[in-house]
Short mmCIF file of C-alpha atoms in Angstrom, two decimals:
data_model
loop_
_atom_site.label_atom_id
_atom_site.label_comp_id
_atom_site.label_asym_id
_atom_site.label_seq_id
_atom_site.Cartn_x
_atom_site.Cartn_y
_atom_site.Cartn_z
CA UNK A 107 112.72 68.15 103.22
CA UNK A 108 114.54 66.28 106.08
CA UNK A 109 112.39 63.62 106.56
CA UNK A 110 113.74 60.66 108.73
CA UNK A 111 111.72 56.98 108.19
CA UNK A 112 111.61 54.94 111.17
CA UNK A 113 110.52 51.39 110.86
CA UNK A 114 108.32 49.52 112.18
CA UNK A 115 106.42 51.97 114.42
CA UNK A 116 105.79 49.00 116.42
CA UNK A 117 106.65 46.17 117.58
CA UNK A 118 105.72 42.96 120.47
CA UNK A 119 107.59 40.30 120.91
CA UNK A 120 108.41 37.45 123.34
CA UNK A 121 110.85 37.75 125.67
CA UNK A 122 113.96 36.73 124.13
CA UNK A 123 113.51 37.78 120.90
CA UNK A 124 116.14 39.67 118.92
CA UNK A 125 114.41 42.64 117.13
CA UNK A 126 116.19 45.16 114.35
CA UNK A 127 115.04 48.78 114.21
CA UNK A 128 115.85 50.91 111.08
CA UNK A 129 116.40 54.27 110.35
CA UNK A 130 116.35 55.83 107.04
CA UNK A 131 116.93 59.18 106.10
CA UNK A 132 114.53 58.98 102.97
CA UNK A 133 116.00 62.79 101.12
CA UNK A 134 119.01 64.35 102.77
CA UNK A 135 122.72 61.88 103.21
CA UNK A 136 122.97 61.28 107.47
CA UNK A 137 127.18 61.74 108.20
CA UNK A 138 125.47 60.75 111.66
CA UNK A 139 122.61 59.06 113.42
CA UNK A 140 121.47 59.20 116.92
CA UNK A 141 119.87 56.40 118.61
CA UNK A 142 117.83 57.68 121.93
CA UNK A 143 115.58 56.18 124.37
CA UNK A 144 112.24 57.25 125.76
CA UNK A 145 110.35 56.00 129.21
CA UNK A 146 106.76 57.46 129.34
CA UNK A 147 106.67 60.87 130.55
CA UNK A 148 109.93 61.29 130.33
CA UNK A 149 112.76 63.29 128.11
CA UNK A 150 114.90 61.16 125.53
CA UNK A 151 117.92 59.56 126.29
CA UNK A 152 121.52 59.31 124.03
CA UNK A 153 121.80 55.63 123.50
CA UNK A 154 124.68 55.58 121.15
CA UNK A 155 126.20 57.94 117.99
CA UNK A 156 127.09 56.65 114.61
CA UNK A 157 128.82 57.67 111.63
CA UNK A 158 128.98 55.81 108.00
CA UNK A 159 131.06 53.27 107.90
CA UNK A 160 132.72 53.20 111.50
CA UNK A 161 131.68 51.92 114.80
CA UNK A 162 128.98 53.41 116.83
CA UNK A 163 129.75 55.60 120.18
CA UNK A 164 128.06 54.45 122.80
CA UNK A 165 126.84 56.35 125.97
CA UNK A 166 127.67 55.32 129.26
CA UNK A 167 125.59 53.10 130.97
CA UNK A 168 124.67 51.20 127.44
CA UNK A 169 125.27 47.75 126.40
CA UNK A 170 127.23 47.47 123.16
CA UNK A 171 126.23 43.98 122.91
CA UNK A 172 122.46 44.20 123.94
CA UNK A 173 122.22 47.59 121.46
CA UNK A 174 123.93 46.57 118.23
CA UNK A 175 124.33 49.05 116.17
CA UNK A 176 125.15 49.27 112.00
CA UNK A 177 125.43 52.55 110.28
CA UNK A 178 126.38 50.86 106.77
CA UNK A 179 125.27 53.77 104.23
CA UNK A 180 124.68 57.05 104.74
CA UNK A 181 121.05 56.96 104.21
CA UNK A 182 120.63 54.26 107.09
CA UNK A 183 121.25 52.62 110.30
CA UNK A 184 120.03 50.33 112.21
CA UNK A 185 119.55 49.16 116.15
CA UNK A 186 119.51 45.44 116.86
CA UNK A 187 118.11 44.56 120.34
CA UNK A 188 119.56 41.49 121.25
CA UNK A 189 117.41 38.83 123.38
CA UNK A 190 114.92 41.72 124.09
CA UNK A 191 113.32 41.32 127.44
CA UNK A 192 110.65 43.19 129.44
CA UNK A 193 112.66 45.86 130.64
CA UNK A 194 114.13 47.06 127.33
CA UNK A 195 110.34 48.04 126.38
CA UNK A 196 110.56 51.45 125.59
CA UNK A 197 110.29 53.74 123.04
CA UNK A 198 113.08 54.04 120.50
CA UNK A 199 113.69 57.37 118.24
CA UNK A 200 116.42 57.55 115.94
CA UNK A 201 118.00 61.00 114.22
CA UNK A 202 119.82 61.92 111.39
CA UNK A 203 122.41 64.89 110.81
CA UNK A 204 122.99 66.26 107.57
CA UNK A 205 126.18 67.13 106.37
CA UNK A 206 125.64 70.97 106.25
CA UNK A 207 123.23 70.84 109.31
CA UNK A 208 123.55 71.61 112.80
CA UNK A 209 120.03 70.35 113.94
CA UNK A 210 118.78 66.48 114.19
CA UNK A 211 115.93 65.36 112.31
CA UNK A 212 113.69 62.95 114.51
CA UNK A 213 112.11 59.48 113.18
CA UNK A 214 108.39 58.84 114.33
CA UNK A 215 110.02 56.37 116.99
CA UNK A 216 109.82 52.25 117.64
CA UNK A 217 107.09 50.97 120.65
CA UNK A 218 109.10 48.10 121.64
CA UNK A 219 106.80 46.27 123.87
CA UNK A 220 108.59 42.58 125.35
CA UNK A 221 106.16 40.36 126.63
CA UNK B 79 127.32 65.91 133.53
CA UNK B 80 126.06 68.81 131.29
CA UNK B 81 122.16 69.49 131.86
CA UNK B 82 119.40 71.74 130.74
CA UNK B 83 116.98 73.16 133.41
CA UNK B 84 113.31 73.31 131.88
CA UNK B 85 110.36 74.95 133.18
CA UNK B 86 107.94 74.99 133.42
CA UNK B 87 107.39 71.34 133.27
CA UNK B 88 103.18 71.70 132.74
CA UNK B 89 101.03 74.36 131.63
CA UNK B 90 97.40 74.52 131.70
CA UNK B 91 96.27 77.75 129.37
CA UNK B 92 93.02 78.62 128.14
CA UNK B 93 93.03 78.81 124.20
CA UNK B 94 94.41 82.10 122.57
CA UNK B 95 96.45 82.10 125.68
CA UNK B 96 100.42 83.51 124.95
CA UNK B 97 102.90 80.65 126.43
CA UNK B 98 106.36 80.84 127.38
CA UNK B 99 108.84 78.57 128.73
CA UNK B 100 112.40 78.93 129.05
CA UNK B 101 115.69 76.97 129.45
CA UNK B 102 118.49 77.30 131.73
CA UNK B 103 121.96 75.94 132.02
CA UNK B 104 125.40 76.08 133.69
CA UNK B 105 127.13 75.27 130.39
CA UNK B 106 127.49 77.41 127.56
CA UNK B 107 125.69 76.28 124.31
CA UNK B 108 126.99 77.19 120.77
CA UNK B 109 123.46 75.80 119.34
CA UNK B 110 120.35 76.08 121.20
CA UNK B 111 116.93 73.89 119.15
CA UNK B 112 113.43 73.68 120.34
CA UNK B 113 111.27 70.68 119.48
CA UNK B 114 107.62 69.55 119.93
CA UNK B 115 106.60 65.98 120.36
CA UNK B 116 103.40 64.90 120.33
CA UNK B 117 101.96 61.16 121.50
CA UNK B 118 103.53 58.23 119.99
CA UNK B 119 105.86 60.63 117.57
CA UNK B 120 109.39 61.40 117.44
CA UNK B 121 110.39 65.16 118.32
CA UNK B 122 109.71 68.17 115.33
CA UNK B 123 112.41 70.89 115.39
CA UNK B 124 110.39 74.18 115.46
CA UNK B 125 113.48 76.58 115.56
CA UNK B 126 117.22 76.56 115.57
CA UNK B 127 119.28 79.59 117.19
CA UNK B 128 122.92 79.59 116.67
CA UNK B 129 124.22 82.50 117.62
CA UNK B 130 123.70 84.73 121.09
CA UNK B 131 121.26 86.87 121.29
CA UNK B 132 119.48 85.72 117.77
CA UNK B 133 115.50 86.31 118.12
CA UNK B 134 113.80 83.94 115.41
CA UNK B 135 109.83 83.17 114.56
CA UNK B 136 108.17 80.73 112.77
CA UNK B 137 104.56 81.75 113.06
CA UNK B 138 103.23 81.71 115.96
CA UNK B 139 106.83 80.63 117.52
CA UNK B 140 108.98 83.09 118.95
CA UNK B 141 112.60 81.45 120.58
CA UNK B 142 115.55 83.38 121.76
CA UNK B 143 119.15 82.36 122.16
CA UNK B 144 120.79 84.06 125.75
CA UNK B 145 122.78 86.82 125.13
CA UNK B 146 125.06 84.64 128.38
CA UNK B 147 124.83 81.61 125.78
CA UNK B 148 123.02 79.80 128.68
CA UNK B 149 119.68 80.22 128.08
CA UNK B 150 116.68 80.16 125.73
CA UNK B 151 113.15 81.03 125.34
CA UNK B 152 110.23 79.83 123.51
CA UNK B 153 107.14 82.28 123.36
CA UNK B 154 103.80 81.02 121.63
CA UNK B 155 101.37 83.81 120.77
CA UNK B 156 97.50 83.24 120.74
CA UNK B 157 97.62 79.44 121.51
CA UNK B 158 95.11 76.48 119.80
CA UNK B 159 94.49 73.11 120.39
CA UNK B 160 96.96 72.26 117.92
CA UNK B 161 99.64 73.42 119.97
CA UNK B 162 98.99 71.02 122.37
CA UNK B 163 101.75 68.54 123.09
CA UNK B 164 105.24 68.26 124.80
CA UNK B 165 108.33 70.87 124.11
CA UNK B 166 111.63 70.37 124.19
CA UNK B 167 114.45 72.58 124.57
CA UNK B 168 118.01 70.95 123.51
CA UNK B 169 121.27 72.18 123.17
CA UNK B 170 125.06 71.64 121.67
CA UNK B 171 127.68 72.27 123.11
CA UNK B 172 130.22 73.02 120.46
CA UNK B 173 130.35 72.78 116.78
CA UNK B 174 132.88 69.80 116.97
CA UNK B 175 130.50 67.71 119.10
CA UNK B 176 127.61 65.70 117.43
CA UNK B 177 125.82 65.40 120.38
CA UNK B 178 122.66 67.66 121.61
CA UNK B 179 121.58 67.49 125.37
CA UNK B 180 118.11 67.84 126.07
CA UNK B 181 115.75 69.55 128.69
CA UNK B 182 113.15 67.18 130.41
CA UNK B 183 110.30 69.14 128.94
CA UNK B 184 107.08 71.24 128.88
CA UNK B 185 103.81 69.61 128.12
CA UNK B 186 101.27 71.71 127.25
CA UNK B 187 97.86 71.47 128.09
CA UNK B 188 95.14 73.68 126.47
CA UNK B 189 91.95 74.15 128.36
CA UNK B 190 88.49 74.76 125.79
#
């Protein structure tokens, strides 16, 4: 049980490009997704909260309009990067908390690689 | 800000090797997870302590929540290939608050 879908798995685009990550949590109802970011070699960082139906929380240092996020049902959300460009390559991983759960459950992650 | 203090950050064990790491903080934790990731995957919860001084196993996984609430410990008995990968320790801070902080990591290297 608990299994979080991530798609795509991965993804190259030209600079400029707006590209739209989802997260679906495929057996369990998410009250809240996570949205983190991960550099090679290196631990994952809090991009922004969200719960169904409200807006997301962002952490400091984020751009709400470069990271759009939608959390519409409560079996997915999704991360819109705006006019992607090299230096938002990275490697995205969503999560999803149940409602009785104290744990996240982790997609497989998003290669976004901006040429 | 709140942070976890990991170590070790790298191991390099022979196979059937025991491994342990361990995580520190100045902050007490009310939820304390441990996670694997392996190449190109998101992160696998392995175990999840909630209260202090809880000892819990799954397998070969042995992880300990601080009696301080500060602290945790992973053990893995009689190591394989399989094991091979990068772990995470993360922790919450309080029931009320969605968010889990996470340590930078152990990767774990297993020598045939």
């Amino acid at each position: 049980g608990a299994v979080v879908s991530q798609h795509p798995s991965w993804v190259i685009c030209k600079s400029g490009t707006s590209v739209k990550i989802e997260c679906r949590s495929l057996d369990f109802q998410a009250t809240t997704m996570f949205w983190y970011r991960q550099f090679p070699k290196q631990s994952l960082m809090l991009m922004a909260t969200s719960n169904e139906g409200s807006k997301a929380t962002y952490e400091q240092g984020v751009e709400k309009d470069k990271f759009l996020i939608n959390h519409a049902s409560l079996t997915l959300s999704t991360l819109t990067v705006t006019s992607a460009h090299p230096e938002d390559s990275s490697f995205y991983i969503c999560s999803a908390r149940g409602v009785f759960e104290q744990g996240q459950h982790f997609g497989d992650g998003t290669r976004l690689s901006i040429l | 800000g709140q942070q976890l203090n990991q170590s070790p950050q790298s191991m390099f064990i022979q196979e059937g090797e025991d491994v342990s790491m361990n995580c520190t903080s100045s902050s007490i934790f009310n939820t304390w997870l441990w996670y694997k990731q392996e190449p190109g995957e998101g992160p696998v919860l392995l175990i999840a302590l909630y209260k202090a001084g809880e000892l819990t196993s799954n397998g070969r996984l042995t992880a300990q929540f601080g009696i301080t609430r500060k602290d945790s410990f992973l053990n893995i008995s009689a190591s394989i290939p399989s094991d091979v990968g990068i772990y995470f320790c993360a922790g919450q801070l309080s029931w009320r608050d969605d968010k889990i902080i996470f340590g930078k990591g152990t990767r774990l290297h297993i020598l045939p």
